[in-house]
Tab-separated table of C-alpha atoms in Angstrom:
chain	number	residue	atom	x	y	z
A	1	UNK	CA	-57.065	77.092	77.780
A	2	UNK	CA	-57.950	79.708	75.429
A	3	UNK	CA	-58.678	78.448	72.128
A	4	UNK	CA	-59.432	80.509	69.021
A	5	UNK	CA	-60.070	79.657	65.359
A	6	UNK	CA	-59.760	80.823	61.854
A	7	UNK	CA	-62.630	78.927	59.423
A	8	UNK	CA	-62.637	80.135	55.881
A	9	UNK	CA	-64.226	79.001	52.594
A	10	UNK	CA	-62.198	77.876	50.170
A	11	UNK	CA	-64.937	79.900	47.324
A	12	UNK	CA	-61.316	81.243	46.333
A	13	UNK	CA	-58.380	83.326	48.132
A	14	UNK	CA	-58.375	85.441	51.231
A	15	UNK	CA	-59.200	89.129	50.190
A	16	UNK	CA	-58.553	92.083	52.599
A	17	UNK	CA	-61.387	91.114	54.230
A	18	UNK	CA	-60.523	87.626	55.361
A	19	UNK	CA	-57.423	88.917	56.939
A	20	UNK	CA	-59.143	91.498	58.988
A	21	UNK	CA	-61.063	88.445	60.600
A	22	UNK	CA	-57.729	85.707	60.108
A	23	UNK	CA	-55.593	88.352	61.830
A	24	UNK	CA	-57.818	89.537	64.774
A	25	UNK	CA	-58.585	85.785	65.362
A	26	UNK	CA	-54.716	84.958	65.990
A	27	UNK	CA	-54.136	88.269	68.139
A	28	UNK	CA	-56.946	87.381	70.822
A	29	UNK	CA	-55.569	83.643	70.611
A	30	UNK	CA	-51.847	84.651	71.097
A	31	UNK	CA	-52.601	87.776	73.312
A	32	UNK	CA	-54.666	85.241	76.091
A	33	UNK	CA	-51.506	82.641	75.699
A	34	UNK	CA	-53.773	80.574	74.103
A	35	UNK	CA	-53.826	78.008	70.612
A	36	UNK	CA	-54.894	79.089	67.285
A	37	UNK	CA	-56.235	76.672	64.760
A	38	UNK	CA	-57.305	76.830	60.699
A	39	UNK	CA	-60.502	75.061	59.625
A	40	UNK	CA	-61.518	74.969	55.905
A	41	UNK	CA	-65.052	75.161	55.618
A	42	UNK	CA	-65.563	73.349	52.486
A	43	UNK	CA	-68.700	71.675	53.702
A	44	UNK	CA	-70.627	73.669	50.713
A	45	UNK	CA	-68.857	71.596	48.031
A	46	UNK	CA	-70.571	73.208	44.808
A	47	UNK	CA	-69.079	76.422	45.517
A	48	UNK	CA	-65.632	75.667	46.642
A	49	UNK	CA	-62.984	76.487	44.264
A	50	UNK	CA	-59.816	73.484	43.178
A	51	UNK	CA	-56.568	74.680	45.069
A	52	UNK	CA	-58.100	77.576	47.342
A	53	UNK	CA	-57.625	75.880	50.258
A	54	UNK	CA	-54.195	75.602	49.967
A	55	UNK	CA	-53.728	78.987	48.793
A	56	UNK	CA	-55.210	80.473	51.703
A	57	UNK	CA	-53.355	78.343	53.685
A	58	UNK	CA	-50.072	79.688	51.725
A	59	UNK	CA	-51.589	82.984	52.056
A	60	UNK	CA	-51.939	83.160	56.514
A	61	UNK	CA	-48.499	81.658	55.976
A	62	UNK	CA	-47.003	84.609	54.370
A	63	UNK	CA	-48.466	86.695	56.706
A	64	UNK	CA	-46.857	85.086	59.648
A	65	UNK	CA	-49.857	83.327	60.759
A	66	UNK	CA	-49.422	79.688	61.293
A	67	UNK	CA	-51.769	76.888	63.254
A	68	UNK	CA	-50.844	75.426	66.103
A	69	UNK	CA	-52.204	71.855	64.818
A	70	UNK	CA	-52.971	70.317	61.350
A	71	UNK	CA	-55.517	72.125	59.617
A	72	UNK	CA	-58.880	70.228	59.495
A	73	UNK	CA	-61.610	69.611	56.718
A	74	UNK	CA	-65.029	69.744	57.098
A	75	UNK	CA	-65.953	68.093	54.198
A	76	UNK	CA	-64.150	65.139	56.076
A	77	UNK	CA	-66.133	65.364	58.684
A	78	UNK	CA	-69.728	64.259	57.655
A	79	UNK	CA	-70.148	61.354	60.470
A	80	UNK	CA	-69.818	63.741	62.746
A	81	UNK	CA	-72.942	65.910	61.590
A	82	UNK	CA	-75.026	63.035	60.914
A	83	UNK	CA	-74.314	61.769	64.650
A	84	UNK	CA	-75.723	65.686	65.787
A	85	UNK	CA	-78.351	65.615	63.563
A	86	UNK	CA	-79.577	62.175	64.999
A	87	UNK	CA	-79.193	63.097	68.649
A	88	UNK	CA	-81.409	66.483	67.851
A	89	UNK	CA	-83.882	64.518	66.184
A	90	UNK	CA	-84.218	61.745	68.866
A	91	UNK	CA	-84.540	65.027	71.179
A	92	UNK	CA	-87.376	66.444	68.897
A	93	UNK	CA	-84.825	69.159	68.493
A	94	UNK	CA	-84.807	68.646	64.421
A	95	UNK	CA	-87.370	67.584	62.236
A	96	UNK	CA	-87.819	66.658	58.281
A	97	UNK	CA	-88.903	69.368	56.103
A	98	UNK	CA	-90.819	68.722	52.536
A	99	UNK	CA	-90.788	72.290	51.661
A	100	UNK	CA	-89.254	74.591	48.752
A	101	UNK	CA	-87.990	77.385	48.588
A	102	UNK	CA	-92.332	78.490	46.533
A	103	UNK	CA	-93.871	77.021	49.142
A	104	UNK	CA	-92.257	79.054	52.301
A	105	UNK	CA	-92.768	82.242	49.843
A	106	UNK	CA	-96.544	81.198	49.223
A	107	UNK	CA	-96.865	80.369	52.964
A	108	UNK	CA	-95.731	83.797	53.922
A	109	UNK	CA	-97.543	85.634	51.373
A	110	UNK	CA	-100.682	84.472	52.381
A	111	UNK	CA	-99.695	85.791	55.767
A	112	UNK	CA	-98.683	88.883	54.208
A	113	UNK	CA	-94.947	88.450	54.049
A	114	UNK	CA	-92.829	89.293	51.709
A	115	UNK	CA	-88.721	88.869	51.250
A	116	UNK	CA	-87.119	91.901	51.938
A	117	UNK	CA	-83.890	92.518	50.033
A	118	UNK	CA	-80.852	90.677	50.675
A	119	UNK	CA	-83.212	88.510	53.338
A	120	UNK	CA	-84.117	85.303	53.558
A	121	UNK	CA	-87.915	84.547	54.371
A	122	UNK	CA	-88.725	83.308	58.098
A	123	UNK	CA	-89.355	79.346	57.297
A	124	UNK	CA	-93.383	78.816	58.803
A	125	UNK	CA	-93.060	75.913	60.235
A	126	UNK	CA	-95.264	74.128	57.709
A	127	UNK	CA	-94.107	71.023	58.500
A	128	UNK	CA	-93.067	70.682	62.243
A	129	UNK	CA	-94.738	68.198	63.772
A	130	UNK	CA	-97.753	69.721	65.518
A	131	UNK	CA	-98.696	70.957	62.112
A	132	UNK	CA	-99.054	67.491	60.676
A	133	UNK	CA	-95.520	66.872	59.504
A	134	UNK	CA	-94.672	66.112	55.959
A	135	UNK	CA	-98.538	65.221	55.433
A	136	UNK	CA	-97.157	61.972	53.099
A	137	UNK	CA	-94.853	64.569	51.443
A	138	UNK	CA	-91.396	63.386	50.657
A	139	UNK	CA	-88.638	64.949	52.976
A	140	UNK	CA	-86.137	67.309	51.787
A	141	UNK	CA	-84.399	69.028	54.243
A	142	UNK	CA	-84.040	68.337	58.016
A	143	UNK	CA	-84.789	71.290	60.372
A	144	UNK	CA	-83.799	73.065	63.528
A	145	UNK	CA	-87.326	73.470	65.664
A	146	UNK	CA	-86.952	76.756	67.072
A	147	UNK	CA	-90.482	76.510	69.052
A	148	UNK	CA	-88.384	74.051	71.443
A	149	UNK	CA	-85.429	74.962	73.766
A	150	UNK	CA	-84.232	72.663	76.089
A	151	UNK	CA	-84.157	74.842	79.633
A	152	UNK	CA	-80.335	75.060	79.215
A	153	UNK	CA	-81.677	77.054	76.247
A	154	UNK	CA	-82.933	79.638	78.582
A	155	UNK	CA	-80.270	79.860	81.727
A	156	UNK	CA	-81.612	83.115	83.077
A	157	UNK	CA	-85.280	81.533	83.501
A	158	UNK	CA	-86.206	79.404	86.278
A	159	UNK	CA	-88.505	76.706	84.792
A	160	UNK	CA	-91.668	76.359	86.909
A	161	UNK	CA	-92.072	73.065	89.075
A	162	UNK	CA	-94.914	72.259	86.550
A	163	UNK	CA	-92.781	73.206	83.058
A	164	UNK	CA	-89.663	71.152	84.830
A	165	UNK	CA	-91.708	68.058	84.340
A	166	UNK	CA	-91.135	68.365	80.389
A	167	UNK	CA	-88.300	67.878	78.663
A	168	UNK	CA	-88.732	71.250	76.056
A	169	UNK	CA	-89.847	74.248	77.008
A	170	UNK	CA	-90.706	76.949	74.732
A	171	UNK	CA	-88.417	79.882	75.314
A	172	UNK	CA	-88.009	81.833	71.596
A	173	UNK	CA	-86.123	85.075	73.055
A	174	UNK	CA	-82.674	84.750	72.999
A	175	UNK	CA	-79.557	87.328	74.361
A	176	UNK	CA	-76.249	87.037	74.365
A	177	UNK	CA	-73.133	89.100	74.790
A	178	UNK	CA	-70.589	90.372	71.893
A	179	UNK	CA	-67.131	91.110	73.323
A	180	UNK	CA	-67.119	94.115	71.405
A	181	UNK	CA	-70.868	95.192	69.726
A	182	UNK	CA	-72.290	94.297	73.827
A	183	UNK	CA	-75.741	93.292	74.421
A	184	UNK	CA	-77.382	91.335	71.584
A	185	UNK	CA	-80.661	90.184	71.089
A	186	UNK	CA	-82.833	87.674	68.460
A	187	UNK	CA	-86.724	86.435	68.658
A	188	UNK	CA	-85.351	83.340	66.645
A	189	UNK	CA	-88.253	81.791	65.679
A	190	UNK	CA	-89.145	85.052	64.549
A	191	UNK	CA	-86.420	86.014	62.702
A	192	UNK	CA	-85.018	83.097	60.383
A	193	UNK	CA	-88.123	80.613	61.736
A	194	UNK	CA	-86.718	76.618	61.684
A	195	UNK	CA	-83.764	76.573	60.015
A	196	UNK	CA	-82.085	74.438	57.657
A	197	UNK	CA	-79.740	71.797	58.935
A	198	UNK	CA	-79.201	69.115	56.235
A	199	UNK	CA	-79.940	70.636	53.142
A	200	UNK	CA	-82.547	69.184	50.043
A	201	UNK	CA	-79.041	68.935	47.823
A	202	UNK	CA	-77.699	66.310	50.978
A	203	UNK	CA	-74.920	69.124	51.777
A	204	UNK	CA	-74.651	69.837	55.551
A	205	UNK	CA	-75.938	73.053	56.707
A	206	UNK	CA	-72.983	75.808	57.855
A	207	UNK	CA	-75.034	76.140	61.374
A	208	UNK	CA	-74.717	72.932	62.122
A	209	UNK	CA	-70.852	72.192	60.510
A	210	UNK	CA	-69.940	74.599	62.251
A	211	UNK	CA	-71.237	74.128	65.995
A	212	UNK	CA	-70.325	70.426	65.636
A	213	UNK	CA	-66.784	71.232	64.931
A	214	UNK	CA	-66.375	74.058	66.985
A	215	UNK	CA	-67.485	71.900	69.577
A	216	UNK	CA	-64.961	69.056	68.824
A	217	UNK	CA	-61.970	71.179	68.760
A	218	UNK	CA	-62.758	73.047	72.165
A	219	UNK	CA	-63.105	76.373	70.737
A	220	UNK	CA	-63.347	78.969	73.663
A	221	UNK	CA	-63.763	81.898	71.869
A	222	UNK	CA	-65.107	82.739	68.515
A	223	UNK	CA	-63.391	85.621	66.586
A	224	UNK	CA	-64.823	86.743	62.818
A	225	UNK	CA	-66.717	89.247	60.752
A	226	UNK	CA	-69.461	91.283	62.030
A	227	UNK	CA	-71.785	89.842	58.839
A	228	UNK	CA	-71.738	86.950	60.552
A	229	UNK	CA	-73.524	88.099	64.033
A	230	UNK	CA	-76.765	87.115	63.269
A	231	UNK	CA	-75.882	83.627	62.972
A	232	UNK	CA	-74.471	83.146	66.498
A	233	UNK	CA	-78.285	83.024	67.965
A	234	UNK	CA	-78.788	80.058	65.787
A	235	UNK	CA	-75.439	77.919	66.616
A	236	UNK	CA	-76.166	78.910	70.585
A	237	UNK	CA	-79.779	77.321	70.144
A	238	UNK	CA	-77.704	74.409	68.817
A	239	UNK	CA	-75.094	74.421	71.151
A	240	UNK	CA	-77.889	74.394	73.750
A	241	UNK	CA	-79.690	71.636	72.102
A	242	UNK	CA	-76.360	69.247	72.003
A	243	UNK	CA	-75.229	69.864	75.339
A	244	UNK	CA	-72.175	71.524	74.148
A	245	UNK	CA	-70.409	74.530	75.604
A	246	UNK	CA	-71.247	78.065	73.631
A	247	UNK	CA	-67.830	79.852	73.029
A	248	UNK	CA	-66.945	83.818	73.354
A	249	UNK	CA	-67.541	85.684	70.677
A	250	UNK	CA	-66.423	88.726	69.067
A	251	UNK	CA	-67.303	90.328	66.181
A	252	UNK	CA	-64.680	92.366	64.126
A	253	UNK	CA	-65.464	95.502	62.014
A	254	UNK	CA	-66.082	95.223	58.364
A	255	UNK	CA	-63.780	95.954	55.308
A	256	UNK	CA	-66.179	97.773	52.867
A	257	UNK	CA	-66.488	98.250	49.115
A	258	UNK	CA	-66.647	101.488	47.519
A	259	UNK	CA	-70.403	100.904	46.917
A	260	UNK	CA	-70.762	100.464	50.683
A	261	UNK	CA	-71.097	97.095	50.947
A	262	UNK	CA	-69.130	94.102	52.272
A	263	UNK	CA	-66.120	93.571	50.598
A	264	UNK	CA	-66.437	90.071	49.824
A	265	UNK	CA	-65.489	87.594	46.950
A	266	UNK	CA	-69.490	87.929	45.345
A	267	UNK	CA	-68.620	91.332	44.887
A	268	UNK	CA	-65.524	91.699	43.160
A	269	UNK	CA	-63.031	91.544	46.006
A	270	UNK	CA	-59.361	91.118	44.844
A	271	UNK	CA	-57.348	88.295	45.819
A	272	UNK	CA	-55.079	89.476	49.119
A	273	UNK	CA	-51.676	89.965	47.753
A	274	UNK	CA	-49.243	89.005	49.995
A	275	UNK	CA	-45.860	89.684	47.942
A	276	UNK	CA	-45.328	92.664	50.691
A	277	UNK	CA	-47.365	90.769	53.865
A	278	UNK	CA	-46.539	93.695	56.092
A	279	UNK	CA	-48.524	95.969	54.323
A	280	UNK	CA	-51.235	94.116	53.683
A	281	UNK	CA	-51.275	93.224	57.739
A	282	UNK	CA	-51.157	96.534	58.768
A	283	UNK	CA	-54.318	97.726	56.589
A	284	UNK	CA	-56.078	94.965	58.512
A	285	UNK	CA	-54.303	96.082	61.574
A	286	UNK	CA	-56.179	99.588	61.060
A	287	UNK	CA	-59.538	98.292	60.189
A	288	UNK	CA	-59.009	96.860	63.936
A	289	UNK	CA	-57.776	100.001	65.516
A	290	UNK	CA	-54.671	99.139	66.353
A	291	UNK	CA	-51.919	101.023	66.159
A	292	UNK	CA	-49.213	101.364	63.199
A	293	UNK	CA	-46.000	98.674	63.774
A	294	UNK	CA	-42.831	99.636	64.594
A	295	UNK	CA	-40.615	99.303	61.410
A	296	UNK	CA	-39.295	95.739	60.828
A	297	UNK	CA	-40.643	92.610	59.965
A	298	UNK	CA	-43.920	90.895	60.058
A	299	UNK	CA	-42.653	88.968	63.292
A	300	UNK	CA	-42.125	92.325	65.356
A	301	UNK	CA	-45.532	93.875	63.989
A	302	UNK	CA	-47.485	90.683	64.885
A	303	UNK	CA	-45.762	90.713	68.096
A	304	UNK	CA	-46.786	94.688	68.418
A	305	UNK	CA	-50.416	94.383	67.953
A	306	UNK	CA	-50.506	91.033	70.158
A	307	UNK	CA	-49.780	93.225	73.029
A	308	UNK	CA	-51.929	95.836	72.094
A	309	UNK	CA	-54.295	93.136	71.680
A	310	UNK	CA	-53.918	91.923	75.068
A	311	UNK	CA	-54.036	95.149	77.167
A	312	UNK	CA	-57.130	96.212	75.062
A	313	UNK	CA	-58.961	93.051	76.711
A	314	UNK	CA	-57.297	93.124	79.604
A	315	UNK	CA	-58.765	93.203	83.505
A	316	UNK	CA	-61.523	90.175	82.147
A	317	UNK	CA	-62.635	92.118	79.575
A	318	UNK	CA	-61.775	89.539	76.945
């Protein structure tokens, strides 16, 4: 059974962007004769917004695009990540982290590193384990070791007979396939280093919210923004790590500003208004290729572009 999702913040309402993401994620769900669910990601409490989640949720509605269950909390959902978090530490998967935010910037500068732009800075491993831990440092954060794969971390490499007598096995390279941007590739540890999983505030990380609940709600394939890419290496590491199964994924094209950028809320993106849903639909519909609906209603568009949907992925393709 084909099961997609549609997980948005409630930091305030769906823009133009959102729907780009909302409404591809419901085509490749209804075009595979599969179930389409709504998860509000409101794990990051601080910066969620009173009433957005039920706007959005009146929002998809107006637009035609309705869950097949009850939509689901995360914030509701905390045993859940403190049971993952405990089975990745008792795996030496996860470990406790004393570090701020100076100390990974004075660790890297004294390598020579410095934060780029818009990046955050690869996190050192200062305080894994083989480096001495917290050295009597109070914890702050719990993180993902990303030195230590399980072998079902690595699938295409045959552990030797003398590696297969461990239980980790260090494996940092990691590729996967887009259904539509192809043949990816991320040298984690490299890249983004140990990452956070239970944050110094006591929030719950996104990477890890969101694997555990993906995971939970049998969600076969994975359908949102192309920002978001370079986070799927991280949640397959932890997919890998909790014995879970790693979805599909696809990665939609991005509405941009006029600067360029993302359109997103940080940036001034206007509140998605649905008072004519058709025409808001079919801008997203473009930003996905698909082709301009026949005139009627929002039913007979969203029926339209399903089948579109479906012969555009069709033959295994999707």
């Amino acid at each position: 059974m084909h099961i997609g999702r549609f997980a948005p913040s409630p930091t305030g309402p769906l823009h133009a962007g959102s729907l780009v993401a909302a409404l591809a994620s419901w085509l490749d769900a209804r075009a595979h004769g599969g179930r389409w669910l709504v998860r509000i990601e409101d794990v990051d409490t601080p910066r969620c917004v009173p009433g957005a989640d039920q706007f959005i949720l009146s929002q998809l509605a107006a637009c035609g695009l309705m869950p097949d269950e009850a939509p689901v909390w995360q914030s509701q959902r905390t045993t859940h990540y403190r049971a993952a978090l405990d089975r990745l530490v008792a795996s030496g998967h996860a470990y406790p982290c004393a570090c701020s935010r100076k100390d990974i910037e004075a660790a890297q500068a004294a390598r020579g590193t410095l934060r780029q732009r818009g990046a955050e800075l690869p996190y050192p491993g200062t305080c894994r384990p083989e480096h001495g831990g917290l050295n009597g440092r109070a914890p702050r954060a719990w993180r993902r070791h990303t030195g230590k794969f399980s072998f079902n971390d690595a699938p295409t490499h045959s552990p030797s007979a003398e590696s297969a007598t461990n239980s980790i096995a260090n494996v940092t390279s990691l590729h996967w396939h887009d259904r539509r941007l192809g043949t990816q590739h991320q040298h984690v540890e490299q890249a983004v280093g140990d990452f956070v999983l239970l944050r110094a505030d006591g929030l719950w990380a996104y990477q890890l919210a969101v694997v555990v609940d993906d995971a939970l709600q049998g969600i076969t394939h994975v359908v949102r923004g192309e920002d978001l890419a370079d986070n799927t290496p991280r949640q397959i590491l932890l997919q890998r790590a909790l014995a879970v199964p790693t979805p599909r994924y696809l990665h939609t094209p991005l509405v941009l500003a006029k600067d360029g950028q993302k359109l997103s809320k940080q940036n001034g993106a206007q509140a998605l208004d649905v008072s004519q849903p058709l025409v808001a639909l079919t801008h997203a519909a473009q930003t996905l290729g698909l082709s301009a609906p026949p005139a009627g209603t929002v039913g007979l568009a969203l029926a339209a572009w399903r089948d579109e949907w479906a012969r555009r992925w069709a033959a295994g393709s999707g």
